[in-house]
Short mmCIF file of C-alpha atoms in Angstrom, two decimals:
data_model
loop_
_atom_site.label_atom_id
_atom_site.label_comp_id
_atom_site.label_asym_id
_atom_site.label_seq_id
_atom_site.Cartn_x
_atom_site.Cartn_y
_atom_site.Cartn_z
CA MET A 1 1.97 -31.41 36.62
CA ALA A 2 0.80 -29.43 33.62
CA ARG A 3 -0.80 -30.47 30.34
CA ILE A 4 0.98 -28.65 27.53
CA VAL A 5 1.02 -28.50 23.74
CA MET A 6 4.42 -28.11 22.08
CA LYS A 7 4.39 -26.82 18.50
CA PHE A 8 7.49 -27.01 16.30
CA GLY A 9 7.66 -24.85 13.18
CA GLY A 10 9.40 -25.63 9.90
CA THR A 11 12.84 -24.33 10.92
CA SER A 12 12.61 -26.33 14.15
CA VAL A 13 12.16 -29.61 12.19
CA ALA A 14 14.18 -28.62 9.12
CA ASP A 15 16.29 -31.80 9.04
CA LEU A 16 16.89 -34.97 11.05
CA ASP A 17 19.24 -33.21 13.48
CA CYS A 18 16.56 -30.63 14.20
CA ILE A 19 13.97 -33.37 14.65
CA GLN A 20 16.27 -35.11 17.14
CA ASN A 21 16.62 -31.79 18.98
CA ALA A 22 12.82 -31.38 19.08
CA ALA A 23 12.48 -34.93 20.40
CA HIS A 24 15.00 -34.12 23.15
CA ARG A 25 12.91 -31.13 24.23
CA VAL A 26 9.72 -33.19 24.25
CA ARG A 27 11.36 -35.95 26.31
CA ARG A 28 12.55 -33.37 28.83
CA GLU A 29 8.97 -32.16 29.39
CA VAL A 30 7.71 -35.74 29.67
CA GLU A 31 10.42 -36.59 32.22
CA ALA A 32 9.36 -33.51 34.21
CA GLY A 33 5.99 -35.22 34.62
CA HIS A 34 3.93 -33.17 32.17
CA GLU A 35 1.27 -34.54 29.85
CA VAL A 36 2.47 -33.50 26.40
CA ALA A 37 0.90 -33.27 22.94
CA VAL A 38 3.00 -32.12 19.98
CA VAL A 39 1.97 -30.32 16.78
CA VAL A 40 4.39 -30.12 13.86
CA SER A 41 4.81 -28.17 10.64
CA ALA A 42 6.36 -29.53 7.47
CA MET A 43 10.14 -29.48 7.27
CA ALA A 44 11.46 -26.10 6.11
CA GLY A 45 11.00 -25.62 2.36
CA VAL A 46 8.86 -28.73 1.83
CA THR A 47 5.50 -26.97 1.58
CA ASN A 48 6.90 -24.49 -0.95
CA GLN A 49 8.14 -27.40 -3.06
CA LEU A 50 4.77 -29.16 -2.91
CA VAL A 51 2.90 -25.99 -3.81
CA GLY A 52 5.31 -25.40 -6.70
CA TRP A 53 4.67 -28.86 -8.10
CA CYS A 54 0.90 -28.27 -8.04
CA GLN A 55 1.25 -24.92 -9.80
CA GLU A 56 3.67 -26.30 -12.37
CA LEU A 57 1.28 -29.07 -13.35
CA SER A 58 -1.77 -26.80 -13.46
CA PRO A 59 -2.06 -23.14 -12.43
CA MET A 60 -5.83 -23.71 -12.06
CA HIS A 61 -5.50 -26.96 -10.10
CA ASP A 62 -8.32 -28.63 -8.17
CA ALA A 63 -8.16 -27.20 -4.63
CA ARG A 64 -9.13 -30.58 -3.15
CA GLU A 65 -6.18 -32.32 -4.79
CA TYR A 66 -3.92 -29.39 -3.82
CA ASP A 67 -4.82 -30.04 -0.18
CA ALA A 68 -4.15 -33.76 -0.59
CA VAL A 69 -0.65 -32.93 -1.85
CA VAL A 70 0.48 -30.13 0.47
CA ALA A 71 -0.80 -31.85 3.63
CA THR A 72 1.79 -34.61 3.15
CA GLY A 73 4.60 -32.40 4.45
CA GLU A 74 3.22 -32.46 7.99
CA GLN A 75 2.44 -36.15 7.70
CA VAL A 76 6.12 -36.91 7.08
CA THR A 77 7.29 -34.72 9.98
CA SER A 78 4.84 -36.21 12.47
CA GLY A 79 5.96 -39.73 11.63
CA LEU A 80 9.66 -38.87 11.82
CA LEU A 81 9.29 -37.11 15.18
CA ALA A 82 7.32 -40.05 16.57
CA ILE A 83 10.13 -42.38 15.49
CA ALA A 84 12.74 -40.10 17.10
CA LEU A 85 10.78 -40.05 20.36
CA GLN A 86 10.40 -43.82 20.37
CA GLN A 87 14.14 -44.15 19.83
CA LYS A 88 14.65 -42.00 22.95
CA GLY A 89 12.39 -44.25 25.02
CA VAL A 90 9.25 -42.07 24.86
CA ASP A 91 5.95 -43.74 24.00
CA ALA A 92 4.72 -41.73 21.00
CA ARG A 93 2.32 -42.07 18.09
CA SER A 94 1.74 -39.87 15.06
CA TRP A 95 -1.74 -38.57 14.25
CA GLN A 96 -3.04 -37.01 11.06
CA GLY A 97 -5.73 -34.36 11.20
CA TRP A 98 -8.47 -36.72 10.05
CA GLN A 99 -7.54 -39.25 12.73
CA VAL A 100 -7.97 -36.90 15.71
CA PRO A 101 -10.33 -35.70 14.12
CA VAL A 102 -9.82 -32.00 13.39
CA LEU A 103 -13.09 -31.05 11.71
CA THR A 104 -13.08 -28.04 9.39
CA ASP A 105 -15.31 -26.26 6.92
CA GLY A 106 -15.03 -27.10 3.22
CA ALA A 107 -12.95 -24.12 2.07
CA HIS A 108 -10.04 -26.09 0.61
CA GLY A 109 -6.70 -24.32 0.88
CA LYS A 110 -7.95 -21.89 3.54
CA SER A 111 -10.31 -23.86 5.76
CA ARG A 112 -11.28 -22.91 9.30
CA ILE A 113 -11.50 -25.29 12.23
CA ASP A 114 -15.05 -26.04 13.36
CA ARG A 115 -14.34 -28.54 16.15
CA ILE A 116 -11.68 -30.86 17.53
CA ASP A 117 -12.62 -34.02 19.40
CA GLY A 118 -9.66 -34.36 21.75
CA ALA A 119 -11.07 -37.11 23.98
CA GLU A 120 -8.91 -39.93 22.59
CA LEU A 121 -5.78 -37.78 22.68
CA VAL A 122 -6.41 -36.95 26.34
CA ARG A 123 -6.90 -40.63 27.14
CA ARG A 124 -3.58 -41.47 25.48
CA MET A 125 -1.78 -38.62 27.25
CA GLN A 126 -3.06 -39.85 30.59
CA THR A 127 -1.29 -43.15 29.89
CA ARG A 128 1.94 -41.16 29.29
CA GLN A 129 1.79 -41.51 25.50
CA VAL A 130 2.76 -38.45 23.43
CA PRO A 131 0.48 -37.72 20.44
CA VAL A 132 2.43 -36.10 17.57
CA VAL A 133 -0.20 -34.33 15.49
CA ALA A 134 0.25 -33.09 11.94
CA GLY A 135 -0.61 -29.39 11.94
CA PHE A 136 -2.09 -27.34 9.10
CA GLN A 137 -4.65 -30.00 8.16
CA GLY A 138 -8.09 -31.29 9.00
CA LEU A 139 -11.12 -33.13 7.64
CA GLY A 140 -13.79 -31.30 5.68
CA PRO A 141 -17.54 -32.07 5.55
CA ASP A 142 -16.97 -33.99 2.31
CA HIS A 143 -14.56 -36.31 4.20
CA ARG A 144 -11.60 -34.98 2.25
CA ILE A 145 -8.36 -33.58 3.66
CA THR A 146 -8.38 -29.80 4.06
CA THR A 147 -5.58 -27.36 4.84
CA LEU A 148 -5.76 -24.18 6.91
CA GLY A 149 -3.67 -21.84 4.77
CA ARG A 150 -0.04 -20.84 5.16
CA GLY A 151 1.05 -20.67 8.79
CA GLY A 152 -1.92 -22.80 9.78
CA SER A 153 0.08 -25.10 12.06
CA ASP A 154 0.11 -22.36 14.73
CA THR A 155 -3.67 -22.31 14.53
CA SER A 156 -3.77 -26.12 14.77
CA ALA A 157 -1.69 -26.00 17.94
CA VAL A 158 -3.81 -23.36 19.65
CA ALA A 159 -7.06 -25.09 18.69
CA LEU A 160 -5.73 -28.40 20.01
CA ALA A 161 -4.64 -26.74 23.27
CA ALA A 162 -8.16 -25.37 23.70
CA ALA A 163 -9.75 -28.74 22.88
CA ILE A 164 -7.69 -30.71 25.41
CA LYS A 165 -7.77 -27.90 28.00
CA ALA A 166 -3.99 -27.48 28.08
CA GLU A 167 -2.47 -25.09 30.59
CA ARG A 168 -0.16 -23.65 27.93
CA CYS A 169 0.76 -23.84 24.27
CA ASP A 170 4.49 -23.44 23.57
CA ILE A 171 5.37 -22.30 20.05
CA TYR A 172 8.96 -23.33 19.25
CA THR A 173 10.59 -21.37 16.46
CA ASP A 174 13.92 -19.88 15.35
CA VAL A 175 13.60 -16.84 17.63
CA ASP A 176 13.63 -16.88 21.42
CA GLY A 177 10.62 -14.63 22.00
CA VAL A 178 8.77 -11.52 20.93
CA TYR A 179 10.95 -8.41 20.63
CA THR A 180 10.08 -4.73 20.70
CA THR A 181 11.04 -4.71 17.01
CA ASP A 182 13.11 -6.68 14.53
CA PRO A 183 16.55 -7.21 16.16
CA ARG A 184 18.11 -7.38 12.70
CA ILE A 185 17.23 -3.70 12.23
CA VAL A 186 17.57 -2.43 15.81
CA ALA A 187 20.41 -4.01 17.76
CA LYS A 188 18.96 -2.64 21.02
CA ALA A 189 15.59 -4.33 20.57
CA ARG A 190 14.42 -5.93 23.83
CA LYS A 191 12.79 -9.31 24.33
CA LEU A 192 9.46 -8.97 26.14
CA ASP A 193 8.68 -11.21 29.12
CA LYS A 194 4.94 -10.85 28.52
CA ILE A 195 2.73 -9.28 25.87
CA ALA A 196 -1.06 -8.92 25.78
CA TYR A 197 -3.11 -10.87 23.25
CA GLU A 198 -4.37 -7.65 21.67
CA GLU A 199 -0.86 -6.27 21.25
CA MET A 200 0.39 -9.51 19.72
CA LEU A 201 -2.62 -9.65 17.42
CA GLU A 202 -1.98 -6.12 16.18
CA LEU A 203 1.75 -6.75 15.76
CA ALA A 204 1.09 -9.97 13.86
CA SER A 205 -1.44 -8.27 11.59
CA VAL A 206 0.91 -5.41 10.66
CA GLY A 207 4.06 -7.34 9.85
CA ALA A 208 5.58 -9.09 12.89
CA ARG A 209 6.12 -12.67 11.72
CA VAL A 210 6.62 -14.44 15.05
CA LEU A 211 3.06 -15.76 15.30
CA GLN A 212 0.31 -16.25 12.73
CA THR A 213 -2.59 -13.80 13.14
CA ARG A 214 -5.35 -16.42 13.24
CA SER A 215 -3.57 -18.36 15.99
CA VAL A 216 -3.34 -15.28 18.24
CA GLU A 217 -6.99 -14.43 17.64
CA LEU A 218 -8.02 -17.98 18.52
CA ALA A 219 -5.82 -17.99 21.63
CA MET A 220 -7.40 -14.73 22.80
CA ASN A 221 -10.93 -16.00 22.20
CA GLU A 222 -10.28 -19.37 23.89
CA GLY A 223 -8.07 -18.07 26.70
CA VAL A 224 -5.08 -20.22 25.70
CA ARG A 225 -1.80 -18.97 27.20
CA LEU A 226 0.91 -18.94 24.53
CA GLN A 227 4.65 -18.98 24.95
CA VAL A 228 7.07 -18.21 22.12
CA ARG A 229 10.32 -20.13 22.67
CA SER A 230 13.50 -20.95 20.78
CA SER A 231 14.10 -24.49 19.55
CA PHE A 232 17.84 -23.96 19.66
CA ILE A 233 18.71 -22.24 22.95
CA ASP A 234 17.51 -22.79 26.49
CA ALA A 235 16.09 -19.45 27.57
CA PRO A 236 12.76 -18.17 28.86
CA GLY A 237 10.43 -17.13 26.05
CA THR A 238 7.67 -14.54 25.79
CA LEU A 239 4.25 -15.27 27.26
CA VAL A 240 1.21 -14.05 25.33
CA VAL A 241 -1.48 -13.57 27.95
CA ASP A 242 -4.54 -11.60 28.95
CA GLU A 243 -3.92 -7.90 29.57
CA ASP A 244 -4.89 -8.33 33.22
CA GLU A 245 -1.83 -10.56 33.81
CA ILE A 246 0.53 -7.71 32.97
CA MET A 247 1.13 -5.45 35.96
CA GLU A 248 3.11 -2.63 34.32
CA LYS A 249 1.62 -1.89 30.92
CA ALA A 250 4.06 -0.07 28.62
CA ILE A 251 2.63 2.73 26.52
CA VAL A 252 4.17 1.15 23.43
CA ALA A 253 4.94 -2.58 23.28
CA GLY A 254 6.61 -2.66 19.90
CA ILE A 255 7.26 -1.29 16.43
CA ALA A 256 6.33 -3.44 13.42
CA TYR A 257 6.87 -2.96 9.72
CA SER A 258 5.70 -4.55 6.50
CA ARG A 259 7.15 -4.22 3.01
CA ASP A 260 4.38 -6.39 1.57
CA GLU A 261 2.01 -3.47 0.91
CA ALA A 262 1.19 -1.67 -2.35
CA LYS A 263 -0.60 1.66 -2.57
CA ILE A 264 -3.35 2.30 -5.11
CA THR A 265 -4.88 5.71 -5.81
CA VAL A 266 -8.09 5.93 -7.82
CA ARG A 267 -8.00 9.44 -9.28
CA ARG A 268 -10.92 11.81 -9.85
CA VAL A 269 -13.74 9.58 -8.68
CA PRO A 270 -17.31 10.98 -8.78
CA ASP A 271 -18.25 11.86 -5.20
CA ARG A 272 -21.63 10.14 -4.97
CA PRO A 273 -23.19 7.27 -3.00
CA GLY A 274 -22.29 3.76 -4.13
CA ILE A 275 -18.88 4.54 -5.62
CA ALA A 276 -16.88 3.15 -2.69
CA ALA A 277 -19.07 0.04 -2.68
CA ALA A 278 -18.37 -0.50 -6.38
CA ILE A 279 -14.60 -0.11 -5.98
CA PHE A 280 -14.14 -2.24 -2.90
CA GLY A 281 -16.80 -4.72 -3.94
CA ALA A 282 -14.80 -5.46 -7.10
CA LEU A 283 -11.73 -6.17 -4.98
CA ALA A 284 -13.68 -8.28 -2.49
CA LYS A 285 -14.98 -10.49 -5.30
CA GLN A 286 -11.37 -11.35 -6.10
CA GLY A 287 -10.71 -12.28 -2.45
CA MET A 288 -8.42 -9.30 -1.80
CA ASN A 289 -8.05 -7.65 1.59
CA VAL A 290 -7.92 -3.86 1.63
CA ASP A 291 -6.09 -2.29 4.54
CA MET A 292 -5.47 1.45 4.88
CA ILE A 293 -8.06 3.72 3.23
CA VAL A 294 -8.11 7.50 2.86
CA GLN A 295 -10.40 9.70 0.75
CA ASN A 296 -9.52 13.28 -0.15
CA VAL A 297 -11.92 16.17 0.32
CA SER A 298 -14.22 16.46 -2.67
CA ALA A 299 -13.50 19.23 -5.19
CA ASP A 300 -15.79 19.99 -8.11
CA GLY A 301 -17.72 16.82 -7.34
CA LEU A 302 -14.63 14.63 -7.77
CA THR A 303 -12.35 13.02 -5.21
CA ASP A 304 -9.28 10.75 -4.95
CA MET A 305 -9.45 7.46 -3.07
CA THR A 306 -6.24 5.84 -1.79
CA PHE A 307 -5.89 2.42 -0.19
CA THR A 308 -3.43 -0.44 0.22
CA VAL A 309 -3.53 -4.09 -0.83
CA GLY A 310 -0.98 -6.86 -0.57
CA LYS A 311 1.85 -6.32 -3.02
CA ALA A 312 1.26 -9.76 -4.54
CA ASP A 313 -2.37 -8.76 -5.22
CA LEU A 314 -1.49 -5.59 -7.15
CA PRO A 315 -1.88 -7.02 -10.70
CA ARG A 316 -5.23 -8.59 -9.82
CA ALA A 317 -6.37 -5.38 -8.14
CA ARG A 318 -5.61 -3.34 -11.25
CA ALA A 319 -7.49 -5.84 -13.40
CA ALA A 320 -10.50 -5.82 -11.06
CA LEU A 321 -10.64 -2.01 -11.06
CA ALA A 322 -10.34 -1.91 -14.86
CA GLU A 323 -13.49 -4.02 -15.09
CA VAL A 324 -15.55 -1.43 -13.18
CA LYS A 325 -14.05 1.71 -14.77
CA ASP A 326 -17.15 2.49 -16.84
CA ARG A 327 -19.42 2.03 -13.83
CA VAL A 328 -17.23 4.04 -11.44
CA GLY A 329 -16.09 6.68 -13.92
CA TYR A 330 -12.63 7.32 -12.49
CA ALA A 331 -9.93 9.11 -14.50
CA GLU A 332 -6.90 6.90 -13.80
CA ILE A 333 -5.28 4.37 -11.47
CA ILE A 334 -1.90 5.13 -9.89
CA ALA A 335 -0.12 2.18 -8.26
CA ASP A 336 2.96 2.34 -6.07
CA PRO A 337 4.53 -0.91 -4.82
CA ASP A 338 7.54 0.85 -3.25
CA VAL A 339 5.94 1.61 0.12
CA ALA A 340 6.19 0.27 3.65
CA LYS A 341 3.75 0.26 6.55
CA ILE A 342 5.19 1.22 9.94
CA SER A 343 3.07 0.55 13.04
CA VAL A 344 3.34 1.52 16.70
CA VAL A 345 1.40 -0.85 19.01
CA GLY A 346 0.63 -0.79 22.73
CA VAL A 347 -2.34 -1.22 25.09
CA GLY A 348 -1.01 1.77 27.05
CA MET A 349 -2.20 4.04 24.25
CA ARG A 350 -5.70 3.82 25.69
CA SER A 351 -4.73 5.94 28.68
CA HIS A 352 -1.77 7.97 27.37
CA PRO A 353 -2.32 10.77 24.84
CA GLY A 354 0.35 11.95 22.44
CA VAL A 355 1.51 8.63 20.99
CA ALA A 356 0.53 9.58 17.44
CA ALA A 357 2.02 13.06 17.84
CA THR A 358 5.35 11.53 18.90
CA MET A 359 5.29 9.28 15.85
CA PHE A 360 4.56 12.11 13.42
CA ARG A 361 7.15 14.42 14.99
CA THR A 362 9.85 11.74 14.95
CA LEU A 363 9.28 10.95 11.28
CA ALA A 364 9.22 14.65 10.38
CA GLU A 365 12.58 15.15 12.11
CA LYS A 366 14.01 12.45 9.82
CA ALA A 367 12.40 14.12 6.75
CA ILE A 368 10.18 11.06 6.18
CA ASN A 369 6.92 11.93 4.45
CA ILE A 370 3.72 10.22 5.63
CA GLN A 371 1.48 9.11 2.76
CA VAL A 372 -1.43 7.42 4.58
CA ILE A 373 -2.44 7.14 8.26
CA SER A 374 -4.71 4.63 9.98
CA THR A 375 -5.42 4.09 13.66
CA SER A 376 -7.11 1.75 16.10
CA GLU A 377 -7.50 1.88 19.87
CA ILE A 378 -4.00 0.46 20.44
CA LYS A 379 -2.24 1.05 17.11
CA VAL A 380 -1.09 3.84 14.82
CA SER A 381 0.07 2.89 11.32
CA VAL A 382 1.58 5.06 8.59
CA LEU A 383 2.56 4.40 5.01
CA ILE A 384 5.95 5.74 3.92
CA GLY A 385 8.42 5.23 1.08
CA ALA A 386 10.01 1.78 1.32
CA GLU A 387 13.54 3.23 1.26
CA TYR A 388 12.91 4.82 4.67
CA THR A 389 11.81 1.61 6.44
CA GLU A 390 14.86 0.94 8.58
CA LEU A 391 15.46 4.60 9.39
CA ALA A 392 11.85 4.97 10.57
CA VAL A 393 11.93 1.82 12.71
CA ARG A 394 15.18 2.83 14.43
CA ALA A 395 14.02 6.38 15.04
CA LEU A 396 10.64 5.36 16.49
CA HIS A 397 12.15 2.61 18.64
CA GLY A 398 14.37 5.22 20.31
CA ALA A 399 11.64 7.87 20.49
CA TYR A 400 9.39 5.63 22.59
CA GLY A 401 12.21 4.59 24.93
CA LEU A 402 12.25 0.97 23.79
CA ASP A 403 16.02 0.68 23.32
CA ALA A 404 17.69 -1.75 25.72
CA ALA A 405 20.11 -0.17 28.18
#
């Protein structure tokens, strides 16, 4: 029989009925003879409430105390699920991150996992006990509770699966798998049986919200097979696996979109060494990630530099650039939050030319103007006006033959 990790997200443990449903699914795996460990998120909405309380008391709160507060959501869920399992006749015990222990660095609020000692969990599982582990949290080098950042329970589950050498990590959520695009926009979107780690990583990084980016990266690095499954219907999910496990590799696996981008153009920048370092260094100091970057051809010794940041970071980005205006010598900053990033992803792009050309032609036929372009080996992304998001997704989904029959 297999050793598996089952992870339940916030919507899957949103209330006591959902927790009873999760317990039923765990018991079914135990009765099938599997060794099972469970990782849980906080109940839906709880983390937001806890974060709000911290911010209301003090916008500049102590990050260590913030972690102590927001980690309690998972603590409650793990205890409740353990009780539900015990009530169903399953030997279960809740575990907090520090009890496992899940050892992290000291970056409170956004820590990274250094090591998990899973020996005691394995011993318990071999006696048919089910550990119910609070996700999202760990123990820092200062022996204080740390949290992994929003969505960190996925990362907890994958790291635990690697530590206990699980055959599979099942991520239970409110969708029944990974689709070729958002089914709410494209009714003919297809659920994928399998998707490569690299494809899932790209899709997660450009807007697909099924899995958290860090968890996919960790799964790829550690060779943990993931399965995305629904908590509410009994149906096969989508396996996230190594590319070699997929026999027929589609040219395009999926279309993703993100409305969380904002475009910034720094106008009439002196075209000399060190200017880009000054601009992006100022943003990096504020902890902002810059995504798509394009620089116009220099004219009269001046150039325009355009890039994207998270929409929520736009006010801080403008402030950071204002601080270096005298050093950089730009003329003005133009910000546009009404944009969307559309991405086409697929490992088949490596061996099939013309993917980008199809994208550009399809958007042109719909009179959609492309503002910025970026590419990787298996991805092409464009920035367009936000009002064209759904039209672009539908058109591209059909253009690449992804519509279900």
